[in-house]
Coordinates of C-alpha atoms in Angstrom, one line a residue:
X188 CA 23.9 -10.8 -11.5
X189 CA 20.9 -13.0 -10.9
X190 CA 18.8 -11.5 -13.6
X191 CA 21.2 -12.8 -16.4
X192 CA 21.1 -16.3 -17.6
X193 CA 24.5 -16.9 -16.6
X194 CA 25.8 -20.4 -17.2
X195 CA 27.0 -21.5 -13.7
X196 CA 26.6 -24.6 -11.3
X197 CA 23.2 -24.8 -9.9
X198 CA 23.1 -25.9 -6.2
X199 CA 19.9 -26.0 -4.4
X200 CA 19.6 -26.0 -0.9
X201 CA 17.3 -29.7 -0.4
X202 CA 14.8 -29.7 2.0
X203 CA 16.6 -30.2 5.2
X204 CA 19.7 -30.2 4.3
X205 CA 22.0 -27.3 5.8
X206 CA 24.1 -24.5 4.3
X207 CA 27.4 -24.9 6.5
X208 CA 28.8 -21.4 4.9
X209 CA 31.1 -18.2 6.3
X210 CA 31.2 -19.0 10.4
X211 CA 28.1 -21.5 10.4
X212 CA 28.7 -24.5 12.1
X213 CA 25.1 -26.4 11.6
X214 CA 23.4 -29.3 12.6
X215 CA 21.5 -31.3 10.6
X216 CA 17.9 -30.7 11.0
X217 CA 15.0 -33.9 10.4
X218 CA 13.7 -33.3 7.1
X219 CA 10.1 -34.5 8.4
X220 CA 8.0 -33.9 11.3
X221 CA 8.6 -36.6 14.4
X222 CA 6.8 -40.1 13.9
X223 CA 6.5 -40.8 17.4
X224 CA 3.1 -41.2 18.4
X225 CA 3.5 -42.3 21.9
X226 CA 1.7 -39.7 22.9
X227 CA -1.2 -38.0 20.6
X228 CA -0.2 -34.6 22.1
X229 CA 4.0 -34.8 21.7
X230 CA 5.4 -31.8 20.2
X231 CA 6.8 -33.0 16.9
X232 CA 10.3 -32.6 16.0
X233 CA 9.4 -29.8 13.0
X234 CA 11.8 -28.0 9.9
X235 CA 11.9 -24.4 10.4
X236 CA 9.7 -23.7 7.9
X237 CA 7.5 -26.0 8.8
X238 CA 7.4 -24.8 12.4
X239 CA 6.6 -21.0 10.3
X240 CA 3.6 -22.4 8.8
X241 CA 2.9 -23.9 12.3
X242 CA 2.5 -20.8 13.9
X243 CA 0.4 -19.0 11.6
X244 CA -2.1 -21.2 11.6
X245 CA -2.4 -21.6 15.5
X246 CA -2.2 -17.7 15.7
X247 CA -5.5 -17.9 13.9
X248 CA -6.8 -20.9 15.6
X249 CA -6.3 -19.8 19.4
X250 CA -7.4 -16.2 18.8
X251 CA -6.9 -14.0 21.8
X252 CA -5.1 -16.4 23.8
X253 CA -2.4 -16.7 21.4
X254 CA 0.8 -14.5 23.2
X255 CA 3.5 -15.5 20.2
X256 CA 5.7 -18.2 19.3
X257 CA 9.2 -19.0 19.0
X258 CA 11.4 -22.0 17.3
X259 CA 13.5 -24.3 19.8
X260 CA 16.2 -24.8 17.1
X261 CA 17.7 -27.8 19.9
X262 CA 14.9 -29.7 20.5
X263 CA 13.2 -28.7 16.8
X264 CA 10.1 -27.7 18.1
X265 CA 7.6 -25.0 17.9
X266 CA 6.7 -23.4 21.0
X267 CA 3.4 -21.6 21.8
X268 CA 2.7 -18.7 24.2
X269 CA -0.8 -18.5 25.9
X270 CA -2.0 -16.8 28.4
X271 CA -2.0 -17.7 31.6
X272 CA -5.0 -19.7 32.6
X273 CA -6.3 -20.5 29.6
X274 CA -6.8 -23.8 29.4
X275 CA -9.3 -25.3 26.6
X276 CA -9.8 -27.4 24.3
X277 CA -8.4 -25.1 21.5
X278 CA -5.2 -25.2 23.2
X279 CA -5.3 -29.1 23.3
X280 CA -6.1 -28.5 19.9
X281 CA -2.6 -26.7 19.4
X282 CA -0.7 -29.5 21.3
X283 CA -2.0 -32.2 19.0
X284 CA -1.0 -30.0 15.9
X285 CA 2.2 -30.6 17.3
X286 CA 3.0 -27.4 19.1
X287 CA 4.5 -27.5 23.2
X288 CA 2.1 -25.1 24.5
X289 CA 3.8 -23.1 27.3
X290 CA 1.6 -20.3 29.7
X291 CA 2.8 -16.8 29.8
X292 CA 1.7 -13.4 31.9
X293 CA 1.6 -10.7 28.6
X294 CA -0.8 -11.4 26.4
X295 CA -0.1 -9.9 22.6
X296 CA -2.1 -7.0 23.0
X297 CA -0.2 -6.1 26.4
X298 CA 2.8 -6.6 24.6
X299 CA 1.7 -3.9 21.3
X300 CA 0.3 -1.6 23.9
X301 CA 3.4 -1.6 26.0
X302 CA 5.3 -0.6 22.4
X303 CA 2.9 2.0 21.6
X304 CA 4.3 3.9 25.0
X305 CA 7.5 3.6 24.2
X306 CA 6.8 4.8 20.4
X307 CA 4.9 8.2 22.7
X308 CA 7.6 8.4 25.1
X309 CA 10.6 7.4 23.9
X310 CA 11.3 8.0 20.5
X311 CA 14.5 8.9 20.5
X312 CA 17.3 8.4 17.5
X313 CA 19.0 5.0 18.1
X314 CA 16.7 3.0 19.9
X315 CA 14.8 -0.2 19.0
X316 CA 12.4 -2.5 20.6
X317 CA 10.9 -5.5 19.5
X318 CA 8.8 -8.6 20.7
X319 CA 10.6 -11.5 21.8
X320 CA 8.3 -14.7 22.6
X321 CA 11.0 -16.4 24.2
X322 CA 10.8 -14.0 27.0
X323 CA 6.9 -12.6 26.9
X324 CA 8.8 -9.1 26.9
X325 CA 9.8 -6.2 25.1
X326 CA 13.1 -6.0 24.3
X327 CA 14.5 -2.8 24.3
X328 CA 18.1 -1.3 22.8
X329 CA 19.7 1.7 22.7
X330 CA 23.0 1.9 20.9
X331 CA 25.8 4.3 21.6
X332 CA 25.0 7.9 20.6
X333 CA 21.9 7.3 23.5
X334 CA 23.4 9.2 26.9
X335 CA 22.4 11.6 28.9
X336 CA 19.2 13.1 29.7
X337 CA 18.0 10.8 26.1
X338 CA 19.1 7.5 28.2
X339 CA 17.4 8.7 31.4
X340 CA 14.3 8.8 29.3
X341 CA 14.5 5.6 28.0
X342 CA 15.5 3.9 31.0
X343 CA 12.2 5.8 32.8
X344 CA 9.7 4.6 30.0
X345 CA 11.0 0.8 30.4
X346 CA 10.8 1.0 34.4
X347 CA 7.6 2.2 33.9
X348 CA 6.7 -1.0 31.7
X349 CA 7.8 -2.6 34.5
X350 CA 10.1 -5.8 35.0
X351 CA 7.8 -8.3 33.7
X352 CA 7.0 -6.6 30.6
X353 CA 10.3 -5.0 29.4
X354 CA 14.1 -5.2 29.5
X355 CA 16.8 -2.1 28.4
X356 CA 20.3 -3.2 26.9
X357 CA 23.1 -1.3 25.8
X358 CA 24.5 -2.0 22.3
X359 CA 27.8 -0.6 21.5
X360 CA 27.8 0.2 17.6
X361 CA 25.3 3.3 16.3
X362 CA 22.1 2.1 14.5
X363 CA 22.1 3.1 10.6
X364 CA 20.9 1.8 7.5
X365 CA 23.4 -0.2 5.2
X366 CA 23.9 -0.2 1.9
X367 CA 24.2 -3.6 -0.3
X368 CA 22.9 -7.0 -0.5
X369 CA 23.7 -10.1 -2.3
X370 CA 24.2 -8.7 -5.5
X371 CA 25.8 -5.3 -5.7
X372 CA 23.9 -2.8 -7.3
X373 CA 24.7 1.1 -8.7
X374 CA 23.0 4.9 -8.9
X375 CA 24.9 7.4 -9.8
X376 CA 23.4 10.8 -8.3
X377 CA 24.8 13.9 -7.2
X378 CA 27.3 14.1 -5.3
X379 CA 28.5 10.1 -6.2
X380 CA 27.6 7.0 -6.3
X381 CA 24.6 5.0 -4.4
X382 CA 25.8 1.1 -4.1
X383 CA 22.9 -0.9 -2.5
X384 CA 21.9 -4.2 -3.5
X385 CA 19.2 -7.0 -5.0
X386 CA 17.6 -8.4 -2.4
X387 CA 15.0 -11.0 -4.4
X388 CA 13.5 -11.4 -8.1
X389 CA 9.8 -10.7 -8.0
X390 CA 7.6 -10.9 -10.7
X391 CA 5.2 -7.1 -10.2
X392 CA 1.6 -7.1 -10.5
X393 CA 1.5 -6.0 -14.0
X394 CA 3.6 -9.6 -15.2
X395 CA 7.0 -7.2 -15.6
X396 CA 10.0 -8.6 -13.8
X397 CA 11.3 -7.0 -11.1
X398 CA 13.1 -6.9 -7.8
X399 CA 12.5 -6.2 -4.2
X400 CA 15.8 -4.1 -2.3
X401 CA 15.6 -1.7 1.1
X402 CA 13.2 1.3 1.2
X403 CA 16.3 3.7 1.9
X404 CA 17.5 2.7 -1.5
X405 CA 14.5 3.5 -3.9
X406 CA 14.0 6.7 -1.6
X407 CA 18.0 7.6 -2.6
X408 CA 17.9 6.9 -6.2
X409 CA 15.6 6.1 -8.9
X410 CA 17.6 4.1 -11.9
X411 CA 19.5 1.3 -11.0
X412 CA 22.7 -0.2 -13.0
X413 CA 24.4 -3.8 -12.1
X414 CA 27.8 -2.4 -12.7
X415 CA 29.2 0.8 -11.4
X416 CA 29.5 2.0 -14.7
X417 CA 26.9 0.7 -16.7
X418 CA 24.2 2.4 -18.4
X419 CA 20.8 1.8 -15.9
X420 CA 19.0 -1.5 -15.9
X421 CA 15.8 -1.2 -13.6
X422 CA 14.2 1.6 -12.3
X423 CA 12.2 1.9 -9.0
X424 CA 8.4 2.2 -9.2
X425 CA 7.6 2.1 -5.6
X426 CA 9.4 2.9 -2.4
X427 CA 8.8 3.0 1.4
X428 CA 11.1 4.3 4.0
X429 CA 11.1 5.6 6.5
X430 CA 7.0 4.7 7.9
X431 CA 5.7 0.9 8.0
X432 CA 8.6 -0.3 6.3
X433 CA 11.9 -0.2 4.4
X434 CA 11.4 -1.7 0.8
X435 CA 11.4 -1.0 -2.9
X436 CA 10.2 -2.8 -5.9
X437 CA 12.4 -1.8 -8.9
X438 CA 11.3 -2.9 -12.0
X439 CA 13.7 -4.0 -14.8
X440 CA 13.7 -1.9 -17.7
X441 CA 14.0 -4.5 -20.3
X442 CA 10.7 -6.4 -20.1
X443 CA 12.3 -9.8 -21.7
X444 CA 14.8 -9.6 -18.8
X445 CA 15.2 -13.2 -17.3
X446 CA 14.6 -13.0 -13.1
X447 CA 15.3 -16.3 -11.8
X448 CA 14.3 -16.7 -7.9
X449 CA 17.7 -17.3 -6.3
X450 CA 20.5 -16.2 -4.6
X451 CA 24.2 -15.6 -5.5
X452 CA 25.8 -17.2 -3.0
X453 CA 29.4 -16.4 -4.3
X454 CA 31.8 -19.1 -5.3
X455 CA 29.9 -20.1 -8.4
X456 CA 26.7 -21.3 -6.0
X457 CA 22.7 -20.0 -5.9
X458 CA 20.5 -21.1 -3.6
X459 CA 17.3 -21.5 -4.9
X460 CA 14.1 -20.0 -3.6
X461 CA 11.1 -21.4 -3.2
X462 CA 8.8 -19.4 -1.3
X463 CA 8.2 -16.3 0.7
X464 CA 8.3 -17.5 4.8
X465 CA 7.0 -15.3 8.0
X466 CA 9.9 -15.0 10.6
X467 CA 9.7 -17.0 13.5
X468 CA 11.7 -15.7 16.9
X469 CA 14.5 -18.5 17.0
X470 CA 14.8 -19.6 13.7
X471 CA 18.4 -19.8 12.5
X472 CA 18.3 -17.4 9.0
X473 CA 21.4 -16.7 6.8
X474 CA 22.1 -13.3 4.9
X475 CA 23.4 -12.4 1.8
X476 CA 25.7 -9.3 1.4
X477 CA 28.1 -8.3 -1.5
X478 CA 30.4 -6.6 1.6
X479 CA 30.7 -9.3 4.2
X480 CA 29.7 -12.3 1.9
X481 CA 27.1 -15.2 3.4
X482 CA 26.9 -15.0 7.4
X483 CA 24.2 -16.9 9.5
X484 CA 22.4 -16.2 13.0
X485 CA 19.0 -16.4 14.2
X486 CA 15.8 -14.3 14.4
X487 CA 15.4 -12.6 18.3
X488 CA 12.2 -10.6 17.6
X489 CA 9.4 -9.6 15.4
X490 CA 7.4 -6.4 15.4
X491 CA 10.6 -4.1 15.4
X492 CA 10.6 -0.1 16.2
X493 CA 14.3 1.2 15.2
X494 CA 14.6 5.2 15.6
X495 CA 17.4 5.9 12.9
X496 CA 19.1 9.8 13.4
X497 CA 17.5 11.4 10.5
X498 CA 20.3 12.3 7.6
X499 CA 18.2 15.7 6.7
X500 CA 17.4 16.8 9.5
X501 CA 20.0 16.5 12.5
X502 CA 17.2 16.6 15.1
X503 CA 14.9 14.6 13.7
X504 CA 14.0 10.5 13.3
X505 CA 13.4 8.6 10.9
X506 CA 11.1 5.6 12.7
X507 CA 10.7 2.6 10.9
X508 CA 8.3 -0.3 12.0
X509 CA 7.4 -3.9 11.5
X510 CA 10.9 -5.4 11.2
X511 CA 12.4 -8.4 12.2
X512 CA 15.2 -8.4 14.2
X513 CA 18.0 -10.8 14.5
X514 CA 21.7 -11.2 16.1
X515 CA 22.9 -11.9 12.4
X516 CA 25.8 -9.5 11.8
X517 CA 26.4 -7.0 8.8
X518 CA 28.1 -3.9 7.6
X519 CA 28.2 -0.5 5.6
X520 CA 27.6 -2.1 1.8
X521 CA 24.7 -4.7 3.1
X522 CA 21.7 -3.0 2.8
X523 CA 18.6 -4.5 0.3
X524 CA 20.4 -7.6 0.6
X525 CA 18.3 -11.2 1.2
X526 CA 18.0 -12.8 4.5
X527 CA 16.2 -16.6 3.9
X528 CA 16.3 -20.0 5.7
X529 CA 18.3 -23.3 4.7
X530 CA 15.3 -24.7 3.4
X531 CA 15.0 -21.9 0.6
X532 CA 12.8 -19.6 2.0
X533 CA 12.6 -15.6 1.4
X534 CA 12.4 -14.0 5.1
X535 CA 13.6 -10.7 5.1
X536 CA 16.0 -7.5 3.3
X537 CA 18.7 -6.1 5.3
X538 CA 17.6 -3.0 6.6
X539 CA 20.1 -1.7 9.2
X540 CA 21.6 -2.3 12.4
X541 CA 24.7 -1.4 14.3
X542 CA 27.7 -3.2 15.1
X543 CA 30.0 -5.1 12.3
X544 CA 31.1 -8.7 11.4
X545 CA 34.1 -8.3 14.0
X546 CA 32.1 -7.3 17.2
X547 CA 28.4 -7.9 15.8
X548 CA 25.6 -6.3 16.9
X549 CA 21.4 -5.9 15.8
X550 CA 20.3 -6.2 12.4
X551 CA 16.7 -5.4 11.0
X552 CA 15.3 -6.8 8.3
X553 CA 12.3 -5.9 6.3
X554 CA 9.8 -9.0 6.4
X555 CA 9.4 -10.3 2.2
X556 CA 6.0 -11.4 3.2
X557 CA 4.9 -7.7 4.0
X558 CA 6.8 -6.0 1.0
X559 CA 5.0 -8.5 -1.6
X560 CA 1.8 -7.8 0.0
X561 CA 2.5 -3.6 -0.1
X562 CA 3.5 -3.9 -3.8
X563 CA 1.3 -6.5 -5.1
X564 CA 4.7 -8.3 -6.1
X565 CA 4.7 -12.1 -6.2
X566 CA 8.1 -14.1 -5.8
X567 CA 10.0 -15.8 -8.5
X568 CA 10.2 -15.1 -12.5
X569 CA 7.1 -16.9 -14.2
X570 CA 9.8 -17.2 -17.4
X571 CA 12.7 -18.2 -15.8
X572 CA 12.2 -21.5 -16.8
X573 CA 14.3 -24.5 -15.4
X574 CA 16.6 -22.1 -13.3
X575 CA 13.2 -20.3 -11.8
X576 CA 11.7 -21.1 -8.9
X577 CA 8.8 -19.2 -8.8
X578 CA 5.8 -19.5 -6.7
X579 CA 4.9 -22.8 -7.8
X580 CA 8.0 -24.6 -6.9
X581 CA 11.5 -25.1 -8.0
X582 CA 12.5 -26.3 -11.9
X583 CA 14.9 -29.2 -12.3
X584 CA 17.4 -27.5 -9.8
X585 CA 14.8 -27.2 -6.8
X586 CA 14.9 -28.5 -3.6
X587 CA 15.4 -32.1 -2.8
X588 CA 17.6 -33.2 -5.7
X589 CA 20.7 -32.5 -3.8
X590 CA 22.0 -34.3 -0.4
X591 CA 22.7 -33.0 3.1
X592 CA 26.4 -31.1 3.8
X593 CA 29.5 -31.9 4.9
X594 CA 29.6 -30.9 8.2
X595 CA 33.3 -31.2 8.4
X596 CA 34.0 -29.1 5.4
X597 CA 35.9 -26.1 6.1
X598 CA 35.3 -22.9 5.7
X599 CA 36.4 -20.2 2.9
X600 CA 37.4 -16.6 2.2
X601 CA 34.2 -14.6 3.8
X602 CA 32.1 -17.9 3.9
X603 CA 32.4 -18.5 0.4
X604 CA 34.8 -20.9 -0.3
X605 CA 35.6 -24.6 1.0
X606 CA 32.2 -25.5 2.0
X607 CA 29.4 -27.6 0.1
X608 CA 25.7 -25.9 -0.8
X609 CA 23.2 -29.3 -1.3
X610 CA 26.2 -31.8 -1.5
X611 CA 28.4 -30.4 -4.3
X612 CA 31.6 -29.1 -3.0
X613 CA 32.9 -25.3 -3.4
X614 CA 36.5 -24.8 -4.2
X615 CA 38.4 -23.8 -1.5
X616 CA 40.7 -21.4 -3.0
X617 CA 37.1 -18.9 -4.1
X618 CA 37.0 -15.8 -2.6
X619 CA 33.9 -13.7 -2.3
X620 CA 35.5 -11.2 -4.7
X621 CA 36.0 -13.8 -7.1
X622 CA 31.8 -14.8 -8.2
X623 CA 30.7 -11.5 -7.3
X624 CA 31.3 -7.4 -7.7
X625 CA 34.5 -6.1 -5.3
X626 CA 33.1 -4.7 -1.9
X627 CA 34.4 -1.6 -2.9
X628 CA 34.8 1.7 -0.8
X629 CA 31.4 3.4 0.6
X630 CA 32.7 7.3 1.3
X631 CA 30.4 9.8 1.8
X632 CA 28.0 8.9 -1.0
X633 CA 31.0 8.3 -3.6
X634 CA 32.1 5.0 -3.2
X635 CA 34.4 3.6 -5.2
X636 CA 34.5 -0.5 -6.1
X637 CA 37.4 -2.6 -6.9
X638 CA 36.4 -4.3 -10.0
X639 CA 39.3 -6.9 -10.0
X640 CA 37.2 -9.3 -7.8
X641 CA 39.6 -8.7 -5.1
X642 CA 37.1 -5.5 -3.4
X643 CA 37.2 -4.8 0.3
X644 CA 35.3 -2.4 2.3
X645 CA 37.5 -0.1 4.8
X646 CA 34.5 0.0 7.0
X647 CA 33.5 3.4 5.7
X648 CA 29.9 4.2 5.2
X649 CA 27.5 6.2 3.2
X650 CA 26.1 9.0 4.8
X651 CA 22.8 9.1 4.2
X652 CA 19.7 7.0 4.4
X653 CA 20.9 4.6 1.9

């Protein structure tokens, strides 16, 4: 588990370099902004996380007319929403920071007001909604268990949006929380056992190490064990879910316990981390889950509403807000788990969704950014030494000793093996099960796990709001 000083090869992912893992088939992103300067107000060719940065600032720079922003992963560029008309110097201000500045009819406000009627009219277990700046609109989803006179609501509240403000689709899984992450771990309560997972090491406000997982989790159980067996190693001192959020920060028991920021990757790799990131719609963003190992797929909206079927009371939801959501897949055994960017970033924690890794589907994620700010949490261990990469930057395994991938490598057992992290090759014969705790089986709140390293899910799933 990540918090143990565990004597293993340390891969970080170099500034642009590319994690080519599970089904990701990459391209190599500039690691620097574009040096042409033919024209003083060319977009630039940007990183990901550089484009993040990017957009924060301009939101605070063009004020009102800001309408959003997205990342044009194939051209590398940020692009800016304003609103139509505007046309000032702040804007040429944005196109010389390097932004392409592109006119749009919704403003943000518009946008936020439009999903305030949907959260009065339509709040109905298993829908979502979320902004998406690549289309100036609200997208809106209802997964399967919506029919009926529930649809014919829905589908009245989004005409009534109108055309040019909001769009309706059909998703065919059921939306629910999941249960793991990167690193699996336990609760035993009644009835069973809770499996969820570490998302990232955080240092909390008080200097005791600690780690952020999903709301659902800290709400489901209080002491947390890295083995299903094992005597309790954390315990959870705040928890949100459901409301404006879905996170917990569980602190480790043992105050001397060493909570390197990274990742398990499986297959003897970490990623390191090296900062907390705000989602940007487009961005590509990989996630981390003990169940369906390391899959990749990019950020479609920010701002998400999901409406999950309350587990205590059958007529009830439990609304959760401010997620991000994303077309990255994930499964029963995925929840609390870490969703970052190539370039060692901390976006999100797996949430919920619907679909699987077969057919895929939605997935939420709770933003990091927002969870550290809720807790007072900062990210990284300020002891972890030269396997940390707290706040200040990576130690001697940080970003930009390693080179750039092997595109043509092929891939492993779920994404794990036969692939290379920073330019040191993974054996191919690794399986998931093999660096990491067995998926296990998730029945009913009793799961059982396959400690041989060879676990598999059989698709089952808690029931509950774990």
């Amino acid at each position: 588990m990540s918090h143990k000083r565990i004597p293993k090869r340390k891969v970080a992912i170099a500034a642009g370099s590319v994690v080519a893992l599970g089904a990701a088939a990459i391209l190599l992103p500039n690691a620097n902004a574009s040096q042409d300067n033919s024209s003083d107000a060319a977009p630039k060719t940007l990183k990901a996380t550089d484009a993040s940065d990017l957009a924060s600032q301009l939101q605070d720079l063009l004020g009102q007319a800001f309408a959003g922003s997205y990342y044009d992963s194939g051209s590398q560029q940020l692009v800016v929403n304003v609103i139509s008309g505007e046309n000032n110097n702040v804007i040429v201000q944005a196109e010389k920071a390097g932004a392409k500045v592109r006119e749009v009819d919704n403003s943000l406000a518009e946008l936020k007001t439009g999903a305030q009627t949907l959260k009065t009219d339509a709040t109905i277990p298993g829908t979502a909604w979320a902004l998406d700046a690549r289309t100036n609109k609200i997208v809106v989803t209802a997964d399967s268990t919506v029919t009926g006179a529930k649809w014919n609501q829905l589908e009245s509240t989004v005409q009534g949006l109108g055309a040019d403000m909001a769009t309706l689709k059909k998703s065919a899984g059921t939306f629910k929380p999941f249960v793991s992450g990167g690193d699996a771990i336990f609760s035993q309560v009644e009835g069973g056992t809770v499996r969820c997972s570490l998302g990232f090491n955080v240092t909390a406000s008080d200097g005791a190490p600690a780690f952020l997982t999903a709301g659902h989790c800290g709400v489901a159980a209080k002491q947390w064990s890295d083995s299903e067996t094992g005597e309790p190693i954390a315990t959870v001192d705040q928890a949100t879910f459901p409301g404006e959020g879905d996170f917990s920060l569980v602190k480790y028991d043992d105050p001397a316990t060493v909570a390197p920021s990274e990742v398990n990757v499986g297959g003897g790799q970490i990623v390191q981390i090296v900062q907390a990131e705000e989602a940007t719609v487009g961005t590509q963003v990989f996630r981390m889950g003990s169940t369906t190992g390391l899959k990749d797929g990019t950020i479609t909206g920010l701002d998400a509403t999901v409406n999950f079927q309350s587990e205590t009371d059958p007529s009830g939801v439990d609304t959760v807000t401010g997620l991000i959501q994303t077309d990255v897949c994930a499964e029963a055994g995925d929840s609390g788990g870490s969703l970052f960017t190539q370039d060692g970033g901390a976006v999100g924690l797996t949430s919920g969704g619907s679909g699987d890794c077969t057919v895929g589907g939605e997935t939420f994620f709770q933003p990091v950014t927002t969870a550290l700010a809720a807790t007072g949490a900062t990210l990284g261990d300020a002891g972890a030494g030269d396997a940390g990469a707290g706040d200040a930057g990576a130690g001697d395994a940080g970003a930009g000793d390693e080179g750039a991938v092997d595109p043509s490598a092929s891939a492993g057992d779920e994404g794990v093996g036969g692939e290379e992290i920073g330019g040191e090759a993974v054996d191919p014969s690794a399986t998931a099960g093999e660096e990491q705790q067995g998926a296990g089986d998730d029945l009913n709140g009793t799961g059982q796990e396959d400690q041989t390293g060879n676990g598999a899910d059989d698709g089952s799933q808690l029931t509950g709001s774990h």
